[in-house]
PDB file of C-alpha atoms and ligand atoms in Angstrom:
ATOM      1  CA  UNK K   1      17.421   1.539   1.027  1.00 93.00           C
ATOM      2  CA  UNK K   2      13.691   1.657   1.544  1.00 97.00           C
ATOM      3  CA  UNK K   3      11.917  -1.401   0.341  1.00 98.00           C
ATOM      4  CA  UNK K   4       8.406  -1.360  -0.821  1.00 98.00           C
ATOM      5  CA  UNK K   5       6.171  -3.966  -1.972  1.00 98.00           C
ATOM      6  CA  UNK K   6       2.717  -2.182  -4.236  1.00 98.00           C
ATOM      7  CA  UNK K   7      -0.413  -4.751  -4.439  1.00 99.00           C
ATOM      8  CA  UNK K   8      -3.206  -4.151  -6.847  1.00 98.00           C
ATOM      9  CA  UNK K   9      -5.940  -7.164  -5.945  1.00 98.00           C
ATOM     10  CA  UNK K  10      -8.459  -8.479  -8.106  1.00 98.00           C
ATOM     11  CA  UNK K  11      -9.365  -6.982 -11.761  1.00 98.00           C
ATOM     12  CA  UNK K  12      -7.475  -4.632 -11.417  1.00 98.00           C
ATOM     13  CA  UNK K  13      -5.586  -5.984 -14.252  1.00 98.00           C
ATOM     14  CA  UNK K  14      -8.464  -4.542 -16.549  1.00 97.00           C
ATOM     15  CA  UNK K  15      -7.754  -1.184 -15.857  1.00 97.00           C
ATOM     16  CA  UNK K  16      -8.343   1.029 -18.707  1.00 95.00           C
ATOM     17  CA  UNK K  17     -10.511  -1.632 -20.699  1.00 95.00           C
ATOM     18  CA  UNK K  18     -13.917  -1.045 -18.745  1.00 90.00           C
ATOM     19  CA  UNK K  19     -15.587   1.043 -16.425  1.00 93.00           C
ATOM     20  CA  UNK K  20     -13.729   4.083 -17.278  1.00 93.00           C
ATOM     21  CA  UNK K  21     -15.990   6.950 -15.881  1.00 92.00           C
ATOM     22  CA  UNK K  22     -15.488   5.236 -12.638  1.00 94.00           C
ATOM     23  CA  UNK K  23     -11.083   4.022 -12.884  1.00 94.00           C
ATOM     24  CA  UNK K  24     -10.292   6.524 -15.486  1.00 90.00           C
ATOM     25  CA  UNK K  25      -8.354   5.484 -18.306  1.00 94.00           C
ATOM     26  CA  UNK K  26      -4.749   4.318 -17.185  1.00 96.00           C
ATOM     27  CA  UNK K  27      -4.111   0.862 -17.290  1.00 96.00           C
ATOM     28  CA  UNK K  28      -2.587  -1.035 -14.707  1.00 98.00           C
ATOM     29  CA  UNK K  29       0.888  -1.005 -16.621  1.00 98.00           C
ATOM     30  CA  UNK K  30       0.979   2.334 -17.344  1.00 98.00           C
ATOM     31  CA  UNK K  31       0.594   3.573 -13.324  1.00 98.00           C
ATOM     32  CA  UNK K  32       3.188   0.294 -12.483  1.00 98.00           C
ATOM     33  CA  UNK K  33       5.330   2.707 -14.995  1.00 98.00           C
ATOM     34  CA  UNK K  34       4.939   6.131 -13.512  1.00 98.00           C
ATOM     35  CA  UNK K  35       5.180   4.198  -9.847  1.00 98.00           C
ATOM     36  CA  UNK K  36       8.574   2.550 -10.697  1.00 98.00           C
ATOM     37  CA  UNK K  37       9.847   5.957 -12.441  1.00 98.00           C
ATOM     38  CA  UNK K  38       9.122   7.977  -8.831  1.00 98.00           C
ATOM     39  CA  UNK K  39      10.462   5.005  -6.685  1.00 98.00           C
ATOM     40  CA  UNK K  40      13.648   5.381  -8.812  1.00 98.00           C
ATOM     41  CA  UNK K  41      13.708   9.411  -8.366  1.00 98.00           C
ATOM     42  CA  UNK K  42      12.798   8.543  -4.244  1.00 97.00           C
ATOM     43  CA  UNK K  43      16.101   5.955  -3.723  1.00 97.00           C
ATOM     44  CA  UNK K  44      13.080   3.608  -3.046  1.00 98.00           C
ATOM     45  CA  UNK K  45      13.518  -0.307  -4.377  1.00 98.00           C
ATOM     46  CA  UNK K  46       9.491  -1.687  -5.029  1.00 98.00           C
ATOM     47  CA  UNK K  47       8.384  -4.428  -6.154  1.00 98.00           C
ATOM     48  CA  UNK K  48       4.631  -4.409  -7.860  1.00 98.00           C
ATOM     49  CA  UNK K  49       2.386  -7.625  -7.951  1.00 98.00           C
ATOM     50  CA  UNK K  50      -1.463  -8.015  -9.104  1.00 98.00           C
ATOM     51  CA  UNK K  51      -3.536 -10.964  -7.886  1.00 98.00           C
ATOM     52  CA  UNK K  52      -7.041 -11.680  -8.530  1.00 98.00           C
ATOM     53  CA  UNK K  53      -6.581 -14.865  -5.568  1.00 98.00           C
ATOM     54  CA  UNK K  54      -7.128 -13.321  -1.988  1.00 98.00           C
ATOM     55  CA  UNK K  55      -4.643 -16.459  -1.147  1.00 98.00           C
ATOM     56  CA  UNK K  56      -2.019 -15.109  -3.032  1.00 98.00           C
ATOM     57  CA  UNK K  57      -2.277 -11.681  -1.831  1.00 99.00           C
ATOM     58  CA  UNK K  58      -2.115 -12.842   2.057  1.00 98.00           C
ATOM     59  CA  UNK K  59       0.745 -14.905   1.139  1.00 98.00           C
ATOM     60  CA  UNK K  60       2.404 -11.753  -0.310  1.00 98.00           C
ATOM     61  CA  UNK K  61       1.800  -9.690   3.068  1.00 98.00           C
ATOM     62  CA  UNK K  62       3.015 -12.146   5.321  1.00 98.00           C
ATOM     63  CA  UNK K  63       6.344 -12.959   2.958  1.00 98.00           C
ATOM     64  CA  UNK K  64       6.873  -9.026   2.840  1.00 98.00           C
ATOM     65  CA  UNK K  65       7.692  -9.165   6.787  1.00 97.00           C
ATOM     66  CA  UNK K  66      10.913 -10.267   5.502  1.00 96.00           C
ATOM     67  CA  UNK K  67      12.445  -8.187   2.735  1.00 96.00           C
ATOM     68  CA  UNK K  68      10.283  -5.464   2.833  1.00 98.00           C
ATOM     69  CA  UNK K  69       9.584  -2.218   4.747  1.00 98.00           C
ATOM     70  CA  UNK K  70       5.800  -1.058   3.998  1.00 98.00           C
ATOM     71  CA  UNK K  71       2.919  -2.020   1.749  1.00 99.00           C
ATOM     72  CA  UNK K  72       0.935   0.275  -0.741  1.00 99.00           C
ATOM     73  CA  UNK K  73      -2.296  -1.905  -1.705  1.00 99.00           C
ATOM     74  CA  UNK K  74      -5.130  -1.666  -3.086  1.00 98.00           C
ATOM     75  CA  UNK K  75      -7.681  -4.609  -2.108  1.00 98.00           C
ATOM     76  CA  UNK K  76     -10.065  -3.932  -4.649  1.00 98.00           C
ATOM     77  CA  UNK K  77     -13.428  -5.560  -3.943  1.00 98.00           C
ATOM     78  CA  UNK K  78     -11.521  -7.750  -0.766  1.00 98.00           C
ATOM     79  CA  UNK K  79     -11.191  -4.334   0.745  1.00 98.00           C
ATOM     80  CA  UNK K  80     -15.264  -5.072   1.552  1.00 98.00           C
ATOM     81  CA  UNK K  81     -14.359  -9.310   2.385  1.00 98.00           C
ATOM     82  CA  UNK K  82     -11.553  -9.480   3.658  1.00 98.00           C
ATOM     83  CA  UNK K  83     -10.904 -10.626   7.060  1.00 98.00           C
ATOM     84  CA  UNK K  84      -7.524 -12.789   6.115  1.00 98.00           C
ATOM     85  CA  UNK K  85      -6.115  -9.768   4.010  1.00 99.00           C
ATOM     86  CA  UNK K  86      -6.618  -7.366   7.532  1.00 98.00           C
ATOM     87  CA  UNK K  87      -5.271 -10.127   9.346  1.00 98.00           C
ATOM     88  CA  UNK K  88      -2.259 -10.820   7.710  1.00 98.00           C
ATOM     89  CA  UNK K  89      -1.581  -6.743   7.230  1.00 98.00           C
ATOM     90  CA  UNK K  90      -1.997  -6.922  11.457  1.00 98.00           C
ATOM     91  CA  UNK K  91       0.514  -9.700  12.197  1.00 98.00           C
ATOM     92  CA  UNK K  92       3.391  -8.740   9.246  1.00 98.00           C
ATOM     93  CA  UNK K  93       2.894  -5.474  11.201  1.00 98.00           C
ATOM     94  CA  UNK K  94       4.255  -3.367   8.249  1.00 98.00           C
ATOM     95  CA  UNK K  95       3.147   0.069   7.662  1.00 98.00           C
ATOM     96  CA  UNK K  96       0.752   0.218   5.186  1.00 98.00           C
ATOM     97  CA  UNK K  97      -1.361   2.510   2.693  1.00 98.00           C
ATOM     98  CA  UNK K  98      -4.435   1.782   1.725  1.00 98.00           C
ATOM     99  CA  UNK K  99      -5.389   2.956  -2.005  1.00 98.00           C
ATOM    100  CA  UNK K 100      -8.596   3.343  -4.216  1.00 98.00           C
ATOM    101  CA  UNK K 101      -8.551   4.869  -7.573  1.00 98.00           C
ATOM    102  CA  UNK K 102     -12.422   6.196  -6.660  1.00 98.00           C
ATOM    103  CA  UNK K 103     -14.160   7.647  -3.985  1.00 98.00           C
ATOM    104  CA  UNK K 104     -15.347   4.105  -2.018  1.00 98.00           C
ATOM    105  CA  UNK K 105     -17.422   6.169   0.932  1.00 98.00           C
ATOM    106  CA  UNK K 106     -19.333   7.981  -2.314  1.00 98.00           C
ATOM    107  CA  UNK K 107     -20.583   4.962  -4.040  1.00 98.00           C
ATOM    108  CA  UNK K 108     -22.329   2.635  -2.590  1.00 98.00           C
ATOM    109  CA  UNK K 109     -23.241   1.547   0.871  1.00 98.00           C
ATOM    110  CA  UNK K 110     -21.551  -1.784   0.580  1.00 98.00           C
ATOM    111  CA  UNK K 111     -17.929   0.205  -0.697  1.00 98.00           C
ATOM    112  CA  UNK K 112     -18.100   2.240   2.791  1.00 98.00           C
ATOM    113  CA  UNK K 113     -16.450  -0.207   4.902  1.00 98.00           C
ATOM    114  CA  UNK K 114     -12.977  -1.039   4.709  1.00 98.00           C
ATOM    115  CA  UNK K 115     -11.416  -4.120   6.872  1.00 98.00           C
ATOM    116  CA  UNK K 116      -8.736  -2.890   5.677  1.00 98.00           C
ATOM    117  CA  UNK K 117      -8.711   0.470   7.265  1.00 98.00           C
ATOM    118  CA  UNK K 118      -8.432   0.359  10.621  1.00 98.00           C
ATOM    119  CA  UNK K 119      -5.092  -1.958  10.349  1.00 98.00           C
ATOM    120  CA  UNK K 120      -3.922   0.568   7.735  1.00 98.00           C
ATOM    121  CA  UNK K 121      -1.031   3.718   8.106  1.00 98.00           C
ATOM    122  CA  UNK K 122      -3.807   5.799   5.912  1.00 98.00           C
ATOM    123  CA  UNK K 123      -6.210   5.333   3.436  1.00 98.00           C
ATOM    124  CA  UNK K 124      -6.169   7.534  -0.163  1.00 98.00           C
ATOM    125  CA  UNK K 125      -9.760   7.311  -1.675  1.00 98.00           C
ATOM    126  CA  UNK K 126     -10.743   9.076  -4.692  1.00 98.00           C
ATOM    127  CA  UNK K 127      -7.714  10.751  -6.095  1.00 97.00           C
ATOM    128  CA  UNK K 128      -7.018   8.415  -9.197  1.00 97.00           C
ATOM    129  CA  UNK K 129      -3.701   6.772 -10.076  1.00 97.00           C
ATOM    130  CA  UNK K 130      -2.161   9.935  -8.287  1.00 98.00           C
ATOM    131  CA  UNK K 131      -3.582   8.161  -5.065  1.00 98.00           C
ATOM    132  CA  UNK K 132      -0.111   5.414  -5.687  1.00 98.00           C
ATOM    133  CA  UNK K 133       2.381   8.348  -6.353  1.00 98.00           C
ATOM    134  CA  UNK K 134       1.176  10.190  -2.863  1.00 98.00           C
ATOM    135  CA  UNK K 135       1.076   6.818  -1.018  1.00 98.00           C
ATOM    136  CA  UNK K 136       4.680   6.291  -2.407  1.00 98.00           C
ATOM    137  CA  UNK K 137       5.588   9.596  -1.121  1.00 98.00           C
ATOM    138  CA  UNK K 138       3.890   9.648   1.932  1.00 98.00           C
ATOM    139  CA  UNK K 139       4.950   5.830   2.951  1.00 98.00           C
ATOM    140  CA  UNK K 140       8.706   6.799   2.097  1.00 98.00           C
ATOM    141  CA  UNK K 141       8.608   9.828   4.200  1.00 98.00           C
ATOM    142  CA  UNK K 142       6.976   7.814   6.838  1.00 98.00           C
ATOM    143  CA  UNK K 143       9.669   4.925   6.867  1.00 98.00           C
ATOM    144  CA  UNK K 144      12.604   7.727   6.613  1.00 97.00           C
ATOM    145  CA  UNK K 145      11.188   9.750   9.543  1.00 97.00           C
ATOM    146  CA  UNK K 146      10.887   6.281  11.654  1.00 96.00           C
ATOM    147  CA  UNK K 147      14.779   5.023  10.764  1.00 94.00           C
ATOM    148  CA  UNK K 148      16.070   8.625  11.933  1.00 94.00           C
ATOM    149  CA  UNK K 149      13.481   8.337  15.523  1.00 92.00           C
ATOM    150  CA  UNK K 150      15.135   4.930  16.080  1.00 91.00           C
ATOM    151  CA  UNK K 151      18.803   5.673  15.139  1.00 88.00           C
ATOM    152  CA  UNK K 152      18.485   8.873  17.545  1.00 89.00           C
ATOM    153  CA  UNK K 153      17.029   6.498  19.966  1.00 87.00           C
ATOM    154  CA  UNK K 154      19.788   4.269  19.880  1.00 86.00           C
ATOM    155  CA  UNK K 155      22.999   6.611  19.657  1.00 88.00           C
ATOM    156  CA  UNK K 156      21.500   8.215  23.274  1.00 85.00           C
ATOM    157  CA  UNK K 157      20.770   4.877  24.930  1.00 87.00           C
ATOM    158  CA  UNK K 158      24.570   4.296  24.090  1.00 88.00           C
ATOM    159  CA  UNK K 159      25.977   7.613  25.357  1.00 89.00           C
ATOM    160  CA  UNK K 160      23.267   7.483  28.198  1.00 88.00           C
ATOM    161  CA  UNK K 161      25.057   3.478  28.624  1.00 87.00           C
ATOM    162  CA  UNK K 162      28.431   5.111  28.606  1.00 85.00           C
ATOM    163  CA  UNK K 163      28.020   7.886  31.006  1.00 81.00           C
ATOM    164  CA  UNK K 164      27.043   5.374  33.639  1.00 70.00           C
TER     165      UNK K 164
HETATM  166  O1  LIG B 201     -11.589   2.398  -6.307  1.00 54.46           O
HETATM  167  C1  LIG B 201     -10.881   1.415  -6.178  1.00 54.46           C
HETATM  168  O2  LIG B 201      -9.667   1.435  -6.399  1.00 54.46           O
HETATM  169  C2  LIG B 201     -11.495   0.082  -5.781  1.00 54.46           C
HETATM  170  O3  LIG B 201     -10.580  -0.571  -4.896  1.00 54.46           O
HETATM  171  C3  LIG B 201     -11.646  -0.709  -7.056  1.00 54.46           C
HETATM  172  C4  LIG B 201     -12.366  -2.043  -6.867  1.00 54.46           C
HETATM  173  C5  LIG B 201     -13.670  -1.849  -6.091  1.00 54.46           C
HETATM  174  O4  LIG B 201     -14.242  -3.108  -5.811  1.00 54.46           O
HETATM  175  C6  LIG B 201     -13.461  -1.091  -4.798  1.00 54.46           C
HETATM  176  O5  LIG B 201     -14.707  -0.913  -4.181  1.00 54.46           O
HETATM  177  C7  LIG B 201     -12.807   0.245  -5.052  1.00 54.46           C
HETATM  178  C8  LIG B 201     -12.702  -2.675  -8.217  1.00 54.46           C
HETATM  179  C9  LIG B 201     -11.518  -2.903  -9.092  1.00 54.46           C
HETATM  180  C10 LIG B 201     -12.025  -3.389 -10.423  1.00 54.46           C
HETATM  181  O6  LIG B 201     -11.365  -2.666 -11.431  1.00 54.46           O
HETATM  182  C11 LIG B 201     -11.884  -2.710 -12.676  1.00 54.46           C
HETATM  183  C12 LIG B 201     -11.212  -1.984 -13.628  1.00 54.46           C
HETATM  184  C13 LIG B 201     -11.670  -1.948 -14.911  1.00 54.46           C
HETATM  185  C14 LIG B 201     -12.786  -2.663 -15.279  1.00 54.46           C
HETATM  186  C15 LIG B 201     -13.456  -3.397 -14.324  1.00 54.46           C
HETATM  187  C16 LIG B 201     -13.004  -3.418 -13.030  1.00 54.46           C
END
């Protein structure tokens, strides 16, 4: 089974409280909710964590080399900071998604830059909570596709092995 570990960094717990024109309305629960109901539908096990401490969250990337498959996170405002958080997504060395509920390279010019980016699988900007489900989707077809390269990989090198 694919194993997936979702992190939504700092206030992102307040989701749905404030700043609605910008986030929209969900809270944090409610997309945890439609996440876990897709990862059930997928065959995929996650786990979802929220952490307003950048420690915490580099702890959480670096544990996930063990145990988990791929990360789905959103830094929040560390996206913008964050050296340690795109250093520990370099050296777990775990595919991973990159997701903001708005638009980042439309607001402004301090949201442009990720550090997160250029370590990350993808990035999904803009696209609301529905920015999770297709990171979900895409990071699960992603992990399937790489299993079946390296299982086809390994069944020839043993025939190849054989035939020698
Ligand atoms: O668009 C995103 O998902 C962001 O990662 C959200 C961060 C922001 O710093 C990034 O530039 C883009 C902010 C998350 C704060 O969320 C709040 C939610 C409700 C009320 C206040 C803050």
């Amino acid at each position: 089974m694919v194993r997936i570990l979702v992190l939504h960094g700092p206030n992102l717990n307040l989701l749905g409280t404030r700043e609605r024109a910008i986030y929209g309305t969900l809270s944090m629960d409610s997309i945890d909710s439609a996440l876990t109901k897709q990862a059930e539908e997928l065959g995929v096990a996650i786990d979802i964590r929220q952490s307003n401490n950048e420690g915490e969250l580099v702890t959480w990337i670096q544990e996930a080399g063990s145990g988990f498959d791929g990360v789905i996170i959103n830094p929040a405002a560390y996206t913008h900071t964050s050296i340690a958080i795109r250093d520990a997504i370099a050296a777990v060395g775990l595919p991973t998604i990159e997701v903001h509920l708005s638009n980042i390279h439309q607001r402004e010019p301090f949201r442009h830059h990720s550090y997160v980016s250029g370590v990350a699988l993808g990035q999904i900007s803009g696209l609301g909570p529905i920015g999770y489900s297709l990171a979900l989707r895409g990071l699960h077809e992603h992990l399937v596709a790489t299993r079946r390269r390296k299982k086809t990989l390994s069944v020839s090198r043993r025939q190849k092995s054989k035939t020698k």
